[in-house]
Amino acid sequence: MKIVLGVCASIAAYKSAILIRMLVKEGAEVKVIMTPGASDFITPLTLSTLSKNPVFSEYSDRKSGQWNNHVELAAWADIILIAPTTANTIAKMANGICDNLLLATYLSAKSKVAFAPAMDLDMYLHPAVIANIAKLKDNGNIIIPAETGELASGLIGEGRMAEPENIISFIEDYFCKSISLKGKKAIVTAGPTYERIDAVRFIGNYSSGKMGISIANELKNNGADVTLILGPSHQNNIDSSIKVIKVESAIEMYNACIAQADESDIIVMSAAVADYTPSIVSNIKIKKTENKLILNLEKTSDILHKLGEDKKPKQILVGFALETDNEYDNAVDKLNKKNLDFIVLNSMNDNGAGFQYDTNKITIIDKELKSQVFELKSKKDVAKDIVNKIIKLSVPNEK
Ligand code: CTP
């Protein structure tokens, strides 16, 4: 693993030397960027000797005239780890301030960024610091929480930078988890389907696609190779490495799913597929000549039911049930009839759950009929709960 290690001006900078030694011992390649004040706490010579690489601090090296390219450093890294991170650097990172090489590299990051705060206990508890850390987490950075113990000020409390061995196990855990679905192929369906009536009209539903897209992104974050089969949706927050197949109608979604299913280890049907479609589609606009218009509808094929019939051994099949009444029994009925590993139940009776919302409240029911009831949370966090359940059921690929 290639690690850019950012070192800030903190008394905990002495632990960076131990951290580098341990990382190098574990086989990592380490390039160090120090903030300008960090060299008051530990010398660049120590860190360059331990990392076996030059230590960067300025945009250019005045002696050699060499340009220390922050974009190249960021692109090189598999992870940017900032340890120790001071309250000052945290504030600058949270607000996009870019007045040194480390911050410029952080803003150019292509990889995950993990940061280990180090400060006195009152600073760590200050609302401004708490807000900045929350902002960094929202932006996708990983916090390695400070530990409790004796601080440089002599006070005892939370604020000590995590010990180097704890930082290393934190990073290992994070990356092991993030590759736990590596080599697995996943299909996720999302959004509504539109069933054409005539040249300008369709029957649809209010599904936004948000839940399915969050699941697809989360599967991708965990290393899966994801294909998203997406009905008409205006969402654009899809991870760029996900393959997207756009479909419109239930039959198009059916064909796309069946074509991919045999090869897939994981299938999550979160789309709100139309149950009925017009028997006849007019190629021209239907005129309003009659007082009443009766549409003849016929049942669409149930995609999930077909996938359940053809389910491969070890394949994980997940369905959704959006219910208004008799919720648990209806969901269990679908779980059994469609041969699912688990079903995600949403009730329209829960505020903030269902179509269009950014939040959802789910119950997961598995085939042993064990239910897990989750509180209302963002669809992103709901996706994490669903994907964690998939990870638990997932069998590692044979080598
Ligand atoms: N589903 C599907 N194909 C359909 C209809 C539904 O694959 N033609 C899938 C949905 O994506 C969902 C699950 O089946 O994962 C349950 O969908 P839902 O609409 O709740 O239930 P239905 O089986 O359609 O039953 P009903 O509408 O009568 O509640």
Short mmCIF file of C-alpha atoms and ligand atoms in Angstrom, two decimals:
data_model
loop_
_atom_site.label_atom_id
_atom_site.label_comp_id
_atom_site.label_asym_id
_atom_site.label_seq_id
_atom_site.Cartn_x
_atom_site.Cartn_y
_atom_site.Cartn_z
CA MET A 1 0.00 0.00 0.00
CA LYS A 2 1.24 3.47 -0.92
CA ILE A 3 0.69 5.90 1.92
CA VAL A 4 1.10 9.66 1.96
CA LEU A 5 1.57 10.43 5.64
CA GLY A 6 0.74 14.00 6.62
CA VAL A 7 2.40 15.20 9.82
CA CYS A 8 1.14 18.37 11.53
CA ALA A 9 2.65 20.60 14.19
CA SER A 10 1.72 18.68 17.32
CA ILE A 11 3.69 17.24 20.18
CA ALA A 12 2.30 13.87 19.01
CA ALA A 13 4.48 14.20 15.89
CA TYR A 14 7.11 12.09 17.68
CA LYS A 15 4.70 9.15 17.29
CA SER A 16 4.82 9.63 13.49
CA ALA A 17 8.34 8.23 13.56
CA ILE A 18 7.10 5.03 15.23
CA LEU A 19 4.11 4.93 12.88
CA ILE A 20 6.34 5.16 9.80
CA ARG A 21 8.63 2.42 11.10
CA MET A 22 5.66 0.15 11.70
CA LEU A 23 4.07 0.93 8.31
CA VAL A 24 7.32 0.25 6.46
CA LYS A 25 7.72 -3.00 8.41
CA GLU A 26 4.21 -4.00 7.28
CA GLY A 27 5.36 -3.52 3.67
CA ALA A 28 3.86 -0.08 2.99
CA GLU A 29 5.58 2.57 0.90
CA VAL A 30 5.46 5.87 2.77
CA LYS A 31 5.96 9.44 1.55
CA VAL A 32 5.80 12.09 4.26
CA ILE A 33 4.43 15.62 3.90
CA MET A 34 5.00 17.87 6.91
CA THR A 35 3.16 21.11 7.55
CA PRO A 36 5.63 24.01 7.93
CA GLY A 37 5.39 24.00 11.77
CA ALA A 38 5.76 20.22 12.14
CA SER A 39 9.56 20.35 11.89
CA ASP A 40 9.58 22.19 15.27
CA PHE A 41 8.43 18.89 16.77
CA ILE A 42 10.34 16.27 14.75
CA THR A 43 13.03 16.61 12.13
CA PRO A 44 12.47 15.86 8.44
CA LEU A 45 15.76 13.93 8.56
CA THR A 46 14.30 11.43 11.06
CA LEU A 47 11.15 10.94 8.98
CA SER A 48 12.97 10.68 5.65
CA THR A 49 15.43 8.15 7.09
CA LEU A 50 12.61 5.99 8.45
CA SER A 51 10.41 6.30 5.36
CA LYS A 52 13.38 5.88 2.99
CA ASN A 53 11.92 8.71 0.92
CA PRO A 54 12.45 12.47 0.76
CA VAL A 55 10.16 14.43 3.08
CA PHE A 56 8.11 17.20 1.48
CA SER A 57 7.00 20.39 3.14
CA GLU A 58 7.25 23.25 0.64
CA TYR A 59 5.77 23.54 -2.85
CA SER A 60 9.28 23.64 -4.21
CA ASP A 61 12.74 22.80 -3.00
CA ARG A 62 14.66 26.09 -3.16
CA LYS A 63 18.08 24.38 -3.31
CA SER A 64 17.36 21.97 -6.16
CA GLY A 65 14.62 24.09 -7.76
CA GLN A 66 12.46 20.93 -7.76
CA TRP A 67 8.64 21.33 -7.78
CA ASN A 68 6.86 19.11 -5.25
CA ASN A 69 3.74 18.36 -7.20
CA HIS A 70 0.76 17.94 -4.84
CA VAL A 71 -1.41 16.47 -7.61
CA GLU A 72 1.16 13.76 -8.32
CA LEU A 73 1.58 13.00 -4.63
CA ALA A 74 -2.21 12.69 -4.22
CA ALA A 75 -2.55 10.48 -7.31
CA TRP A 76 0.29 8.22 -6.10
CA ALA A 77 -1.36 7.47 -2.74
CA ASP A 78 -3.65 4.51 -2.02
CA ILE A 79 -4.50 6.39 1.16
CA ILE A 80 -3.64 9.76 2.64
CA LEU A 81 -3.16 9.35 6.37
CA ILE A 82 -2.77 12.51 8.44
CA ALA A 83 -1.38 11.69 11.88
CA PRO A 84 -1.23 13.77 13.98
CA THR A 85 -3.88 16.20 12.72
CA THR A 86 -4.12 19.46 14.65
CA ALA A 87 -7.29 21.49 15.24
CA ASN A 88 -5.84 24.06 12.83
CA THR A 89 -5.37 21.58 9.98
CA ILE A 90 -8.79 20.02 10.68
CA ALA A 91 -10.38 23.47 10.35
CA LYS A 92 -8.53 24.18 7.13
CA MET A 93 -9.41 20.77 5.64
CA ALA A 94 -13.07 21.26 6.56
CA ASN A 95 -13.14 24.66 4.86
CA GLY A 96 -11.02 24.00 1.79
CA ILE A 97 -8.19 26.29 2.89
CA CYS A 98 -5.04 25.51 1.01
CA ASP A 99 -2.04 27.36 2.42
CA ASN A 100 0.50 24.54 2.51
CA LEU A 101 1.57 21.48 0.52
CA LEU A 102 -0.26 19.00 2.78
CA LEU A 103 -3.58 20.83 2.36
CA ALA A 104 -3.09 21.11 -1.41
CA THR A 105 -2.43 17.36 -1.54
CA TYR A 106 -5.51 16.71 0.62
CA LEU A 107 -7.68 18.77 -1.73
CA SER A 108 -6.28 16.82 -4.71
CA ALA A 109 -6.92 13.42 -3.06
CA LYS A 110 -8.09 10.60 -5.29
CA SER A 111 -7.91 8.09 -2.44
CA LYS A 112 -9.53 7.83 0.96
CA VAL A 113 -8.20 10.21 3.58
CA ALA A 114 -7.90 9.12 7.21
CA PHE A 115 -6.99 11.56 9.95
CA ALA A 116 -5.97 11.04 13.56
CA PRO A 117 -6.69 14.16 15.65
CA ALA A 118 -4.29 15.19 18.40
CA MET A 119 -5.07 18.08 20.73
CA ASP A 120 -5.81 19.03 24.30
CA LEU A 121 -9.09 17.77 25.78
CA ASP A 122 -10.89 21.15 25.82
CA MET A 123 -9.91 21.76 22.21
CA TYR A 124 -11.19 18.31 21.21
CA LEU A 125 -14.52 19.08 22.90
CA HIS A 126 -14.87 22.57 21.43
CA PRO A 127 -18.05 22.88 19.33
CA ALA A 128 -16.05 24.39 16.44
CA VAL A 129 -13.69 21.39 16.36
CA ILE A 130 -16.61 18.94 16.71
CA ALA A 131 -18.40 20.68 13.80
CA ASN A 132 -15.27 20.61 11.61
CA ILE A 133 -14.71 16.90 12.31
CA ALA A 134 -18.37 16.20 11.46
CA LYS A 135 -17.94 18.10 8.20
CA LEU A 136 -14.85 16.08 7.32
CA LYS A 137 -16.72 12.83 8.03
CA ASP A 138 -19.63 14.01 5.85
CA ASN A 139 -17.14 14.67 3.09
CA GLY A 140 -16.13 10.99 3.22
CA ASN A 141 -12.96 11.24 5.31
CA ILE A 142 -12.24 8.59 7.92
CA ILE A 143 -11.61 9.72 11.48
CA ILE A 144 -9.32 7.66 13.66
CA PRO A 145 -10.67 8.86 17.01
CA ALA A 146 -8.37 10.36 19.61
CA GLU A 147 -7.72 8.25 22.68
CA THR A 148 -8.06 9.04 26.37
CA GLY A 149 -4.98 9.41 28.51
CA GLU A 150 -2.40 11.84 29.78
CA LEU A 151 -2.03 14.87 27.52
CA ALA A 152 1.02 17.06 26.91
CA SER A 153 -0.64 19.80 29.00
CA GLY A 154 -0.64 17.45 32.00
CA LEU A 155 -4.42 17.17 31.87
CA ILE A 156 -6.01 13.75 31.55
CA GLY A 157 -8.78 13.16 29.03
CA GLU A 158 -9.64 12.55 25.39
CA GLY A 159 -7.42 14.14 22.78
CA ARG A 160 -4.26 11.98 22.56
CA MET A 161 -3.49 10.83 19.06
CA ALA A 162 -4.34 7.14 18.68
CA GLU A 163 -1.30 4.93 19.33
CA PRO A 164 0.54 3.92 16.11
CA GLU A 165 -0.46 0.24 16.48
CA ASN A 166 -4.12 1.28 16.85
CA ILE A 167 -3.86 3.50 13.77
CA ILE A 168 -2.47 0.56 11.81
CA SER A 169 -5.18 -1.86 12.93
CA PHE A 170 -7.82 0.78 12.22
CA ILE A 171 -6.55 1.20 8.65
CA GLU A 172 -6.24 -2.59 8.20
CA ASP A 173 -9.81 -3.14 9.44
CA TYR A 174 -11.13 -0.40 7.22
CA PHE A 175 -9.44 -1.71 4.10
CA CYS A 176 -10.23 -5.37 4.83
CA LYS A 177 -13.86 -4.39 5.16
CA SER A 178 -13.74 -2.27 2.04
CA ILE A 179 -12.61 -5.24 0.01
CA SER A 180 -14.88 -7.80 1.60
CA LEU A 181 -16.96 -8.08 -1.59
CA LYS A 182 -13.96 -7.99 -3.93
CA GLY A 183 -14.46 -10.35 -6.86
CA LYS A 184 -18.24 -10.45 -6.34
CA LYS A 185 -20.55 -9.41 -9.13
CA ALA A 186 -23.67 -7.56 -8.05
CA ILE A 187 -26.78 -6.36 -9.84
CA VAL A 188 -28.94 -3.69 -8.27
CA THR A 189 -32.20 -2.42 -9.76
CA ALA A 190 -33.46 1.03 -8.87
CA GLY A 191 -36.10 3.58 -9.73
CA PRO A 192 -39.57 3.24 -11.17
CA THR A 193 -40.59 1.74 -14.49
CA TYR A 194 -42.69 3.64 -17.01
CA GLU A 195 -45.30 1.68 -18.94
CA ARG A 196 -46.25 3.40 -22.16
CA ILE A 197 -49.90 4.16 -22.92
CA ASP A 198 -49.39 6.12 -26.12
CA ALA A 199 -46.82 8.32 -27.84
CA VAL A 200 -46.77 10.85 -24.97
CA ARG A 201 -48.12 9.15 -21.84
CA PHE A 202 -47.14 6.43 -19.43
CA ILE A 203 -48.14 4.76 -16.16
CA GLY A 204 -45.42 5.21 -13.56
CA ASN A 205 -44.85 5.54 -9.83
CA TYR A 206 -43.12 7.96 -7.45
CA SER A 207 -39.92 5.95 -6.90
CA SER A 208 -36.86 8.23 -7.13
CA GLY A 209 -34.17 5.55 -7.36
CA LYS A 210 -32.35 7.00 -4.30
CA MET A 211 -32.45 3.80 -2.22
CA GLY A 212 -31.20 1.51 -5.00
CA ILE A 213 -28.45 3.93 -6.03
CA SER A 214 -27.25 4.17 -2.40
CA ILE A 215 -27.12 0.35 -2.25
CA ALA A 216 -25.21 0.17 -5.55
CA ASN A 217 -22.70 2.78 -4.27
CA GLU A 218 -22.29 0.95 -0.96
CA LEU A 219 -21.70 -2.42 -2.67
CA LYS A 220 -19.07 -0.68 -4.82
CA ASN A 221 -17.46 0.84 -1.70
CA ASN A 222 -17.13 -2.70 -0.38
CA GLY A 223 -15.29 -3.90 -3.45
CA ALA A 224 -18.10 -5.48 -5.54
CA ASP A 225 -18.26 -5.18 -9.30
CA VAL A 226 -21.66 -3.50 -9.63
CA THR A 227 -24.16 -3.20 -12.48
CA LEU A 228 -27.04 -0.84 -11.81
CA ILE A 229 -30.19 -1.45 -13.84
CA LEU A 230 -31.91 1.88 -13.56
CA GLY A 231 -35.44 2.86 -14.46
CA PRO A 232 -36.23 6.51 -15.30
CA SER A 233 -34.58 8.51 -12.50
CA HIS A 234 -33.14 12.01 -12.19
CA GLN A 235 -30.52 11.03 -9.62
CA ASN A 236 -26.91 11.58 -10.66
CA ASN A 237 -24.94 10.57 -7.56
CA ILE A 238 -23.87 7.22 -8.99
CA ASP A 239 -20.28 6.07 -8.38
CA SER A 240 -18.50 6.53 -11.71
CA SER A 241 -17.12 2.97 -11.68
CA ILE A 242 -20.59 1.40 -11.58
CA LYS A 243 -21.88 0.08 -14.91
CA VAL A 244 -25.31 1.62 -15.51
CA ILE A 245 -27.91 0.03 -17.80
CA LYS A 246 -30.80 2.43 -18.34
CA VAL A 247 -34.22 0.91 -18.93
CA GLU A 248 -37.72 2.30 -19.11
CA SER A 249 -40.34 -0.40 -18.79
CA ALA A 250 -40.83 -3.54 -16.70
CA ILE A 251 -40.11 -5.77 -19.68
CA GLU A 252 -36.84 -3.92 -20.42
CA MET A 253 -35.84 -4.29 -16.76
CA TYR A 254 -36.79 -7.98 -16.88
CA ASN A 255 -34.62 -8.59 -19.96
CA ALA A 256 -31.66 -6.69 -18.52
CA CYS A 257 -31.85 -8.59 -15.21
CA ILE A 258 -32.21 -12.01 -16.78
CA ALA A 259 -29.26 -11.33 -19.11
CA GLN A 260 -27.00 -10.55 -16.10
CA ALA A 261 -28.39 -12.90 -13.46
CA ASP A 262 -26.44 -16.09 -14.18
CA GLU A 263 -23.12 -14.32 -13.67
CA SER A 264 -24.15 -12.51 -10.49
CA ASP A 265 -23.28 -13.37 -6.90
CA ILE A 266 -25.57 -10.72 -5.43
CA ILE A 267 -28.89 -9.39 -6.76
CA VAL A 268 -30.78 -6.60 -5.01
CA MET A 269 -34.19 -5.78 -6.51
CA SER A 270 -34.99 -2.37 -5.09
CA ALA A 271 -36.80 -1.05 -8.17
CA ALA A 272 -40.50 -0.29 -7.96
CA VAL A 273 -41.46 -2.38 -10.97
CA ALA A 274 -44.93 -1.80 -12.45
CA ASP A 275 -47.22 -4.77 -11.82
CA TYR A 276 -49.42 -3.98 -14.82
CA THR A 277 -48.76 -2.61 -18.28
CA PRO A 278 -51.18 -1.48 -21.02
CA SER A 279 -52.16 -4.40 -23.28
CA ILE A 280 -52.04 -2.16 -26.33
CA VAL A 281 -49.74 0.81 -26.78
CA SER A 282 -50.88 3.46 -29.23
CA ASN A 283 -48.07 4.82 -31.38
CA ILE A 284 -49.92 8.08 -31.77
CA LYS A 285 -51.37 10.35 -29.11
CA ILE A 286 -54.82 9.17 -27.95
CA LYS A 287 -57.35 11.97 -28.58
CA LYS A 288 -59.93 12.92 -25.97
CA THR A 289 -62.91 12.03 -28.12
CA GLU A 290 -64.69 9.79 -25.58
CA ASN A 291 -66.06 10.73 -22.15
CA LYS A 292 -64.52 7.66 -20.59
CA LEU A 293 -61.32 5.91 -21.50
CA ILE A 294 -60.79 2.37 -20.32
CA LEU A 295 -57.26 1.08 -20.36
CA ASN A 296 -56.76 -2.65 -20.53
CA LEU A 297 -53.78 -3.66 -18.44
CA GLU A 298 -52.03 -6.96 -18.20
CA LYS A 299 -49.72 -8.30 -15.55
CA THR A 300 -45.98 -7.78 -16.05
CA SER A 301 -43.64 -10.67 -15.37
CA ASP A 302 -42.42 -10.68 -11.80
CA ILE A 303 -38.65 -10.33 -12.24
CA LEU A 304 -37.75 -11.27 -8.69
CA HIS A 305 -40.00 -14.32 -8.76
CA LYS A 306 -38.22 -15.55 -11.89
CA LEU A 307 -34.80 -14.83 -10.35
CA GLY A 308 -35.88 -16.78 -7.25
CA GLU A 309 -36.90 -19.78 -9.40
CA ASP A 310 -33.56 -19.76 -11.21
CA LYS A 311 -31.46 -18.88 -8.14
CA LYS A 312 -27.94 -20.31 -8.24
CA PRO A 313 -26.37 -21.96 -5.18
CA LYS A 314 -24.56 -19.30 -3.09
CA GLN A 315 -26.25 -16.48 -5.01
CA ILE A 316 -27.68 -13.86 -2.63
CA LEU A 317 -31.12 -12.60 -3.60
CA VAL A 318 -32.61 -9.59 -1.86
CA GLY A 319 -36.05 -8.10 -2.41
CA PHE A 320 -38.01 -5.14 -1.13
CA ALA A 321 -41.57 -4.93 0.10
CA LEU A 322 -43.28 -1.55 0.34
CA GLU A 323 -46.46 -2.12 2.27
CA THR A 324 -49.37 -0.09 3.58
CA ASP A 325 -51.07 -2.75 5.72
CA ASN A 326 -50.45 -6.18 7.16
CA GLU A 327 -46.81 -5.31 6.56
CA TYR A 328 -44.91 -8.17 8.25
CA ASP A 329 -47.13 -10.96 6.86
CA ASN A 330 -47.06 -9.53 3.33
CA ALA A 331 -43.28 -9.22 3.46
CA VAL A 332 -42.81 -12.79 4.74
CA ASP A 333 -45.14 -14.02 2.00
CA LYS A 334 -42.97 -12.32 -0.65
CA LEU A 335 -39.77 -13.58 1.01
CA ASN A 336 -41.02 -17.19 0.73
CA LYS A 337 -42.73 -17.00 -2.67
CA LYS A 338 -39.73 -15.32 -4.30
CA ASN A 339 -37.13 -17.59 -2.65
CA LEU A 340 -35.16 -14.68 -1.16
CA ASP A 341 -32.28 -14.65 1.30
CA PHE A 342 -33.83 -11.61 2.92
CA ILE A 343 -36.42 -8.97 2.32
CA VAL A 344 -36.28 -5.29 3.19
CA LEU A 345 -39.62 -4.11 4.47
CA ASN A 346 -40.67 -0.46 4.26
CA SER A 347 -43.97 0.64 5.65
CA MET A 348 -45.75 3.60 4.11
CA ASN A 349 -47.10 4.22 7.63
CA ASP A 350 -43.65 5.29 8.89
CA ASN A 351 -42.99 9.03 8.52
CA GLY A 352 -39.93 9.73 6.40
CA ALA A 353 -39.92 6.27 4.79
CA GLY A 354 -40.63 5.29 1.21
CA PHE A 355 -40.54 7.00 -2.20
CA GLN A 356 -38.79 10.36 -2.75
CA TYR A 357 -37.53 10.83 0.85
CA ASP A 358 -33.79 11.02 1.61
CA THR A 359 -34.46 8.86 4.66
CA ASN A 360 -35.89 5.40 5.15
CA LYS A 361 -36.96 3.12 7.97
CA ILE A 362 -36.56 -0.57 7.29
CA THR A 363 -36.98 -3.99 8.81
CA ILE A 364 -34.82 -6.79 7.43
CA ILE A 365 -36.44 -10.22 7.59
CA ASP A 366 -34.29 -13.20 6.64
CA LYS A 367 -35.32 -16.69 5.58
CA GLU A 368 -35.01 -17.97 9.14
CA LEU A 369 -37.62 -15.26 9.84
CA LYS A 370 -35.22 -13.35 12.07
CA SER A 371 -36.15 -9.67 11.90
CA GLN A 372 -33.98 -6.66 12.55
CA VAL A 373 -35.80 -3.37 13.00
CA PHE A 374 -33.75 -0.28 12.18
CA GLU A 375 -34.45 3.33 13.13
CA LEU A 376 -35.16 6.08 10.59
CA LYS A 377 -31.87 7.08 8.94
CA SER A 378 -30.47 8.50 5.72
CA LYS A 379 -30.81 6.20 2.71
CA LYS A 380 -26.98 6.14 2.59
CA ASP A 381 -26.88 4.67 6.12
CA VAL A 382 -29.78 2.31 5.38
CA ALA A 383 -27.74 1.06 2.40
CA LYS A 384 -24.86 0.31 4.81
CA ASP A 385 -27.18 -1.83 6.99
CA ILE A 386 -28.40 -3.74 3.94
CA VAL A 387 -24.89 -4.26 2.55
CA ASN A 388 -23.58 -5.35 5.98
CA LYS A 389 -26.25 -8.07 5.98
CA ILE A 390 -25.14 -9.10 2.46
CA ILE A 391 -21.50 -9.21 3.61
CA LYS A 392 -22.48 -11.50 6.50
CA LEU A 393 -24.20 -13.91 4.10
CA SER A 394 -21.52 -13.69 1.45
CA VAL A 395 -19.17 -16.64 1.01
CA PRO A 396 -15.58 -15.65 0.16
CA ASN A 397 -14.55 -16.48 -3.43
CA GLU A 398 -12.39 -19.55 -3.82
CA LYS A 399 -8.79 -18.66 -4.68
N1 CTP B 1 -40.77 -7.02 -8.27
C1 CTP B 1 -40.26 -7.52 -9.44
N2 CTP B 1 -41.02 -7.56 -10.57
C2 CTP B 1 -42.28 -7.13 -10.55
C3 CTP B 1 -42.82 -6.62 -9.35
C4 CTP B 1 -42.03 -6.58 -8.22
O1 CTP B 1 -39.09 -7.92 -9.46
N3 CTP B 1 -42.99 -7.16 -11.66
C5 CTP B 1 -39.90 -7.01 -7.08
C6 CTP B 1 -39.65 -5.63 -6.50
O2 CTP B 1 -38.50 -5.05 -7.05
C7 CTP B 1 -39.48 -5.94 -5.00
C8 CTP B 1 -40.33 -7.16 -4.78
O3 CTP B 1 -40.57 -7.74 -6.08
O4 CTP B 1 -38.14 -6.29 -4.70
C9 CTP B 1 -41.67 -6.89 -4.15
O5 CTP B 1 -42.34 -5.90 -4.88
P1 CTP B 1 -43.74 -5.34 -4.41
O6 CTP B 1 -44.23 -4.36 -5.42
O7 CTP B 1 -43.65 -4.90 -2.96
O8 CTP B 1 -44.62 -6.63 -4.39
P2 CTP B 1 -45.35 -7.46 -5.48
O9 CTP B 1 -44.71 -8.80 -5.51
O10 CTP B 1 -45.41 -6.70 -6.77
O11 CTP B 1 -46.78 -7.61 -4.83
P3 CTP B 1 -47.92 -6.50 -4.53
O12 CTP B 1 -47.68 -5.36 -5.50
O13 CTP B 1 -49.17 -7.24 -4.76
O14 CTP B 1 -47.72 -6.08 -3.09
#
